[in-house]
Amino acid sequence: MIATIVGTGLIGGSLAISLKEKGVANWIIGVDQSAENLRKAQELKIIDEGAVSIEDAMQRSQLIILAIPVDGLLKVLPSILDKAGPQHVIMDVGSTKEKILQLVAGHSKRGRFVAAHPMAGTEYSGPEAAIKNLFTQKTMVLCDVKNSAEDALEIVEDMVDKLQMRLVYMNAEEHDLHTAYVSHISHITSFALALTVLEKEKEQGRIFELASGGFESTVRLAKSSPDMWVPIFKHNRNNVLDVLEEHIHQLEQMKQLLEKEDYETFYKLIQKSNKIRKILK
Amino acid sequence: MIATIVGTGLIGGSLAISLKEKGVANWIIGVDQSAENLRKAQELKIIDEGAVSIEDAMQRSQLIILAIPVDGLLKVLPSILDKAGPQHVIMDVGSTKEKILQLVAGHSKRGRFVAAHPMAGTEYSGPEAAIKNLFTQKTMVLCDVKNSAEDALEIVEDMVDKLQMRLVYMNAEEHDLHTAYVSHISHITSFALALTVLEKEKEQGRIFELASGGFESTVRLAKSSPDMWVPIFKHNRNNVLDVLEEHIHQLEQMKQLLEKEDYETFYKLIQKSNKIRKILK
């Protein structure tokens, strides 16, 4: 199968590597609005060729994967669906789903589209960040699959299987709520923590000398690109605001306990939070 | 040299392993108020023998390392110093320093004590959590060393060198401020994040299906023991409250930007937080 990957960054590039390695595709065409990224992806042999336009690439591909920020996705998906033939499968990998699925809900070729979100990534971006096995043993969420054509869905499910991913089906609403809690809020807290400590560094130069693994762990996501994340927060604004409010509430509660020196209740809160051990091995 | 380690958990146990391996000590006596932990530490060959009392262990040791929670440290350090002879070096590994150093400031044998804090650890506890090379290439902070006797300090510095740690000198006040920013707040945010998501799970059972590396990274510290952490927050209450207030302020700011849909400023904030890249490689 020939596959086209639009957006040859961390996710698109890593997918390109895995699709070839696992025998899903034997030829990968790359499309990227950055000529520089496309050149790098070719140099790194992540893609087999760079196409001048999506049209040209689509003519020769069966599977088209859109691995671009979610605001870009909103712009290009309708016109790509317009051009889709019955042989095409269009899949995205975006981190939010409601807005995208609302946008194409009434499209005559909605069936050719499969809405996907691999729960995998790193804090790095660009073709150089693409790595082997990024998706192995990770979860792939497919959303509102009842609106995808059966043959299109089968091709994506087969791909997920070959990538050795765990498959989860969800509706778009559930997906956006859940990712707000287990992904988007983690990024917000990391960005905020980095800002808090960077601010303090201005007066206390030596502050990072003492930074160790724990700090690095909670703050590493703050290296993530605003180009990817601002559109996610924008699309998932209501859910992100809800979880952010709850998180601030938890922090306020801890602050009040410290102010009142109620260490007994503080102890119980930490014990409660330790229940995360049953989730994270 | 014979060394006694009081508290044979993650830090004490890992130190015991390294002291033997790097040739700092050839015999390790373990002391632990939990008979169960002491038995495990012996079974795991982390210590060479378990002593019935600190007195007994001190009679045969030159170096005594106190690796117990900081509230326990406050209780036992004065009486251990009372018993110290001119041959003894007493070192702690506590995460806060001001209260401990205030407590022993006027002690006649203050010189035998070296206040230390290795910036290393994991979210696990107990002898089973002890690992090799936990300290290699990590930072050891020594506080207020001008109040330690020269020969005692030399023995600790030599140990730090043999453990291949980076040595940093600081006063206790600076130490407690800096650790509030690069360690204690990370634990607070992790505990709070775990609580936020565990709360939500009660109504949305499938929420953790989508958890991936990013979530795990920001929340793994929430597995940490309240026995260790509540005393730290208690000792460093003022600094922790300051940084917690600043962190809540950063989160409030992000919340307001989302509410106002001011994505341009939000973008700039993320860009600013990306400067953490220069700190974390």
CSV table of C-alpha atoms in Angstrom, one decimal, chain B:
chain,number,residue,atom,x,y,z
B,1,MET,CA,35.3,2.0,57.9
B,2,ILE,CA,32.2,0.8,59.7
B,3,ALA,CA,29.1,2.8,59.0
B,4,THR,CA,25.7,2.8,60.7
B,5,ILE,CA,22.6,3.6,58.7
B,6,VAL,CA,19.6,4.6,60.6
B,7,GLY,CA,16.5,4.0,58.4
B,8,THR,CA,17.0,1.3,55.9
B,9,GLY,CA,14.5,2.5,53.3
B,10,LEU,CA,14.9,3.8,49.8
B,11,ILE,CA,17.6,6.4,50.6
B,12,GLY,CA,19.3,4.6,53.5
B,13,GLY,CA,19.3,1.3,51.7
B,14,SER,CA,20.6,2.8,48.4
B,15,LEU,CA,23.3,4.6,50.3
B,16,ALA,CA,24.3,1.3,52.1
B,17,ILE,CA,24.6,-0.4,48.7
B,18,SER,CA,26.8,2.4,47.3
B,19,LEU,CA,29.0,2.8,50.4
B,20,LYS,CA,30.0,-0.8,50.1
B,21,GLU,CA,30.3,-0.9,46.4
B,22,LYS,CA,32.5,2.3,46.2
B,23,GLY,CA,34.7,1.2,49.1
B,24,VAL,CA,33.6,3.9,51.5
B,25,ALA,CA,32.6,1.4,54.1
B,26,ASN,CA,33.4,-2.3,54.5
B,27,TRP,CA,30.7,-3.1,57.0
B,28,ILE,CA,27.3,-1.6,57.3
B,29,ILE,CA,25.2,-1.8,60.5
B,30,GLY,CA,21.5,-1.1,60.0
B,31,VAL,CA,19.1,0.4,62.5
B,32,ASP,CA,15.4,0.7,61.9
B,33,GLN,CA,12.4,1.1,64.2
B,34,SER,CA,10.6,-1.3,61.9
B,35,ALA,CA,11.9,-4.9,62.7
B,36,GLU,CA,10.3,-6.0,59.4
B,37,ASN,CA,12.3,-3.4,57.4
B,38,LEU,CA,15.5,-4.4,59.2
B,39,ARG,CA,14.9,-8.1,58.4
B,40,LYS,CA,14.2,-7.3,54.7
B,41,ALA,CA,17.3,-5.1,54.5
B,42,GLN,CA,19.4,-8.0,55.9
B,43,GLU,CA,17.7,-10.5,53.6
B,44,LEU,CA,18.4,-8.3,50.6
B,45,LYS,CA,22.1,-8.1,51.8
B,46,ILE,CA,21.8,-4.3,51.9
B,47,ILE,CA,23.2,-4.2,55.4
B,48,ASP,CA,25.7,-6.6,57.0
B,49,GLU,CA,24.0,-6.7,60.4
B,50,GLY,CA,21.0,-5.2,62.2
B,51,ALA,CA,21.8,-3.6,65.5
B,52,VAL,CA,19.4,-3.7,68.5
B,53,SER,CA,20.1,0.0,69.4
B,54,ILE,CA,21.8,3.1,68.0
B,55,GLU,CA,24.0,3.1,71.1
B,56,ASP,CA,25.4,-0.3,70.3
B,57,ALA,CA,25.9,0.5,66.6
B,58,MET,CA,27.6,3.9,67.4
B,59,GLN,CA,30.1,2.2,69.7
B,60,ARG,CA,31.4,0.3,66.7
B,61,SER,CA,30.9,2.9,63.9
B,62,GLN,CA,32.7,6.0,62.7
B,63,LEU,CA,30.1,7.2,60.3
B,64,ILE,CA,26.4,7.4,61.3
B,65,ILE,CA,24.0,8.3,58.6
B,66,LEU,CA,20.4,9.3,59.6
B,67,ALA,CA,18.1,8.4,56.7
B,68,ILE,CA,14.7,8.8,58.4
B,69,PRO,CA,11.8,11.3,57.8
B,70,VAL,CA,12.7,14.8,58.9
B,71,ASP,CA,10.3,14.8,61.9
B,72,GLY,CA,12.0,11.7,63.2
B,73,LEU,CA,15.3,13.4,62.7
B,74,LEU,CA,14.3,16.3,64.9
B,75,LYS,CA,13.5,13.8,67.7
B,76,VAL,CA,16.7,11.6,67.5
B,77,LEU,CA,19.5,14.0,66.4
B,78,PRO,CA,20.1,15.8,69.7
B,79,SER,CA,20.4,12.5,71.7
B,80,ILE,CA,22.7,11.0,69.1
B,81,LEU,CA,24.9,14.1,69.2
B,82,ASP,CA,24.9,13.7,73.0
B,83,LYS,CA,26.4,10.3,72.6
B,84,ALA,CA,28.9,11.3,69.9
B,85,GLY,CA,32.6,11.0,70.5
B,86,PRO,CA,35.4,12.9,68.7
B,87,GLN,CA,35.8,9.9,66.3
B,88,HIS,CA,32.1,10.1,65.1
B,89,VAL,CA,30.7,11.7,62.0
B,90,ILE,CA,26.9,12.1,62.1
B,91,MET,CA,25.3,12.9,58.7
B,92,ASP,CA,21.7,13.3,57.8
B,93,VAL,CA,20.0,13.1,54.4
B,94,GLY,CA,16.9,15.1,55.2
B,95,SER,CA,15.0,17.2,52.6
B,96,THR,CA,14.7,20.2,54.8
B,97,LYS,CA,17.5,21.9,56.7
B,98,GLU,CA,16.6,25.0,58.6
B,99,LYS,CA,14.7,23.4,61.5
B,100,ILE,CA,17.2,20.7,62.0
B,101,LEU,CA,20.2,23.1,62.0
B,102,GLN,CA,18.4,25.5,64.4
B,103,LEU,CA,17.7,22.6,66.7
B,104,VAL,CA,21.4,21.6,67.1
B,105,ALA,CA,22.9,25.1,66.6
B,106,GLY,CA,24.0,25.4,70.2
B,107,HIS,CA,24.9,21.7,70.8
B,108,SER,CA,28.4,21.2,72.3
B,109,LYS,CA,29.1,18.5,69.7
B,110,ARG,CA,27.6,20.4,66.7
B,111,GLY,CA,30.9,20.0,64.9
B,112,ARG,CA,30.4,16.2,64.6
B,113,PHE,CA,27.3,16.8,62.5
B,114,VAL,CA,27.3,17.4,58.7
B,115,ALA,CA,23.9,18.4,57.2
B,116,ALA,CA,23.5,16.7,53.8
B,117,HIS,CA,20.8,16.3,51.2
B,118,PRO,CA,21.3,14.1,48.2
B,119,MET,CA,19.1,15.3,45.3
B,120,ALA,CA,18.1,11.8,44.3
B,121,GLY,CA,15.2,9.5,45.0
B,122,THR,CA,12.3,7.8,43.5
B,123,GLU,CA,8.6,7.6,44.3
B,124,TYR,CA,9.0,4.3,46.0
B,125,SER,CA,9.9,3.5,49.6
B,126,GLY,CA,11.2,0.8,51.9
B,127,PRO,CA,14.3,-1.5,51.6
B,128,GLU,CA,12.9,-3.2,48.5
B,129,ALA,CA,13.1,0.2,46.8
B,130,ALA,CA,16.8,0.6,47.4
B,131,ILE,CA,18.8,0.5,44.2
B,132,LYS,CA,22.4,0.7,43.0
B,133,ASN,CA,23.8,3.9,41.6
B,134,LEU,CA,20.9,6.0,42.8
B,135,PHE,CA,23.4,8.8,43.6
B,136,THR,CA,25.8,8.6,40.7
B,137,GLN,CA,26.0,11.9,38.9
B,138,LYS,CA,23.4,13.4,41.2
B,139,THR,CA,23.9,16.5,43.4
B,140,MET,CA,24.8,16.4,47.1
B,141,VAL,CA,24.0,19.6,49.0
B,142,LEU,CA,26.0,20.2,52.2
B,143,CYS,CA,24.5,22.9,54.4
B,144,ASP,CA,26.2,25.4,56.8
B,145,VAL,CA,29.5,23.5,56.6
B,146,LYS,CA,31.3,26.2,58.5
B,147,ASN,CA,29.7,24.7,61.7
B,148,SER,CA,31.0,21.2,61.0
B,149,ALA,CA,34.4,20.1,62.2
B,150,GLU,CA,37.0,20.0,59.4
B,151,ASP,CA,37.7,16.3,59.9
B,152,ALA,CA,34.0,15.4,59.9
B,153,LEU,CA,33.4,17.4,56.7
B,154,GLU,CA,36.4,15.8,55.0
B,155,ILE,CA,35.0,12.3,55.6
B,156,VAL,CA,31.7,13.3,54.1
B,157,GLU,CA,33.3,15.1,51.1
B,158,ASP,CA,35.4,12.1,50.4
B,159,MET,CA,32.3,10.0,50.5
B,160,VAL,CA,30.5,12.3,48.1
B,161,ASP,CA,33.5,12.1,45.8
B,162,LYS,CA,33.6,8.3,45.8
B,163,LEU,CA,29.9,8.2,45.2
B,164,GLN,CA,30.6,10.3,42.0
B,165,MET,CA,28.2,13.0,43.1
B,166,ARG,CA,28.4,16.7,42.3
B,167,LEU,CA,29.0,18.7,45.5
B,168,VAL,CA,27.1,22.0,46.2
B,169,TYR,CA,27.5,24.1,49.3
B,170,MET,CA,24.5,26.2,50.5
B,171,ASN,CA,23.2,27.7,53.7
B,172,ALA,CA,20.1,26.1,55.2
B,173,GLU,CA,17.8,29.0,54.3
B,174,GLU,CA,18.8,29.0,50.6
B,175,HIS,CA,18.5,25.2,50.5
B,176,ASP,CA,14.9,25.2,51.9
B,177,LEU,CA,13.9,27.9,49.5
B,178,HIS,CA,15.4,26.2,46.5
B,179,THR,CA,14.0,22.7,47.3
B,180,ALA,CA,10.6,24.2,47.7
B,181,TYR,CA,10.8,25.3,44.1
B,182,VAL,CA,12.5,22.3,42.4
B,183,SER,CA,11.3,19.5,44.6
B,184,HIS,CA,8.5,20.1,47.1
B,185,ILE,CA,6.2,21.9,44.7
B,186,SER,CA,6.5,19.1,42.1
B,187,HIS,CA,5.2,16.7,44.7
B,188,ILE,CA,2.3,19.0,45.7
B,189,THR,CA,1.2,19.3,42.0
B,190,SER,CA,1.5,15.6,41.5
B,191,PHE,CA,-0.6,14.8,44.6
B,192,ALA,CA,-3.2,17.4,43.5
B,193,LEU,CA,-3.3,16.1,39.9
B,194,ALA,CA,-3.7,12.5,41.0
B,195,LEU,CA,-6.6,13.6,43.3
B,196,THR,CA,-8.2,15.6,40.4
B,197,VAL,CA,-8.2,12.6,38.1
B,198,LEU,CA,-9.1,10.0,40.7
B,199,GLU,CA,-12.1,12.1,41.7
B,200,LYS,CA,-13.2,12.2,38.0
B,201,GLU,CA,-12.7,8.5,37.6
B,202,LYS,CA,-15.6,7.9,40.0
B,203,GLU,CA,-18.1,9.2,37.5
B,204,GLN,CA,-16.1,8.4,34.3
B,205,GLY,CA,-14.8,4.8,34.8
B,206,ARG,CA,-12.8,4.5,31.6
B,207,ILE,CA,-10.7,7.7,32.1
B,208,PHE,CA,-7.4,5.9,32.7
B,209,GLU,CA,-7.6,3.9,29.5
B,210,LEU,CA,-6.2,7.0,27.7
B,211,ALA,CA,-3.4,7.7,30.2
B,212,SER,CA,0.0,7.7,28.5
B,213,GLY,CA,3.5,8.7,29.2
B,214,GLY,CA,2.8,12.4,29.6
B,215,PHE,CA,0.3,11.8,32.3
B,216,GLU,CA,2.4,9.2,34.0
B,217,SER,CA,5.3,11.6,34.1
B,218,THR,CA,3.4,14.4,35.8
B,219,VAL,CA,1.7,12.2,38.2
B,220,ARG,CA,4.2,9.5,39.2
B,221,LEU,CA,5.4,11.5,42.3
B,222,ALA,CA,1.9,11.1,43.7
B,223,LYS,CA,2.9,7.5,44.6
B,224,SER,CA,5.3,9.0,47.2
B,225,SER,CA,4.8,8.2,50.9
B,226,PRO,CA,2.9,10.7,53.2
B,227,ASP,CA,5.2,9.5,56.1
B,228,MET,CA,8.1,11.2,54.3
B,229,TRP,CA,6.3,14.1,52.7
B,230,VAL,CA,4.0,15.5,55.4
B,231,PRO,CA,7.0,16.3,57.7
B,232,ILE,CA,8.8,18.0,54.8
B,233,PHE,CA,5.8,20.3,54.1
B,234,LYS,CA,5.5,20.9,57.8
B,235,HIS,CA,9.2,21.9,58.1
B,236,ASN,CA,9.2,24.0,55.0
B,237,ARG,CA,5.7,25.4,55.3
B,238,ASN,CA,6.5,29.0,54.6
B,239,ASN,CA,8.5,28.4,51.5
B,240,VAL,CA,6.0,25.8,50.2
B,241,LEU,CA,3.1,28.2,50.8
B,242,ASP,CA,4.9,30.9,48.8
B,243,VAL,CA,5.7,28.7,45.8
B,244,LEU,CA,2.2,27.1,46.0
B,245,GLU,CA,0.7,30.6,45.9
B,246,GLU,CA,2.8,31.5,42.9
B,247,HIS,CA,1.9,28.3,41.1
B,248,ILE,CA,-1.8,28.8,41.7
B,249,HIS,CA,-1.4,32.3,40.4
B,250,GLN,CA,0.2,31.0,37.1
B,251,LEU,CA,-2.7,28.5,36.7
B,252,GLU,CA,-5.3,31.2,37.4
B,253,GLN,CA,-3.6,33.3,34.7
B,254,MET,CA,-3.9,30.5,32.2
B,255,LYS,CA,-7.5,29.9,33.2
B,256,GLN,CA,-8.4,33.6,32.6
B,257,LEU,CA,-6.7,33.6,29.2
B,258,LEU,CA,-8.7,30.5,28.2
B,259,GLU,CA,-11.9,32.2,29.5
B,260,LYS,CA,-11.2,35.4,27.6
B,261,GLU,CA,-10.0,33.2,24.6
B,262,ASP,CA,-6.8,35.2,24.5
B,263,TYR,CA,-4.8,32.6,22.7
B,264,GLU,CA,-2.1,35.0,21.6
B,265,THR,CA,-1.0,35.7,25.2
B,266,PHE,CA,-1.5,32.0,26.0
B,267,TYR,CA,0.9,31.2,23.1
B,268,LYS,CA,3.5,33.6,24.5
B,269,LEU,CA,3.2,32.1,28.0
B,270,ILE,CA,3.9,28.6,26.6
B,271,GLN,CA,6.9,30.0,24.6
B,272,LYS,CA,8.2,31.5,27.8
B,273,SER,CA,7.8,28.2,29.7
B,274,ASN,CA,9.6,26.4,26.8
B,275,LYS,CA,12.8,28.1,28.2
B,276,ILE,CA,12.9,25.2,30.6
B,277,ARG,CA,14.6,23.4,27.6
B,278,LYS,CA,17.8,25.2,28.4
B,279,ILE,CA,17.7,23.7,31.9
B,280,LEU,CA,16.4,20.2,31.2
B,281,LYS,CA,18.4,18.5,28.5
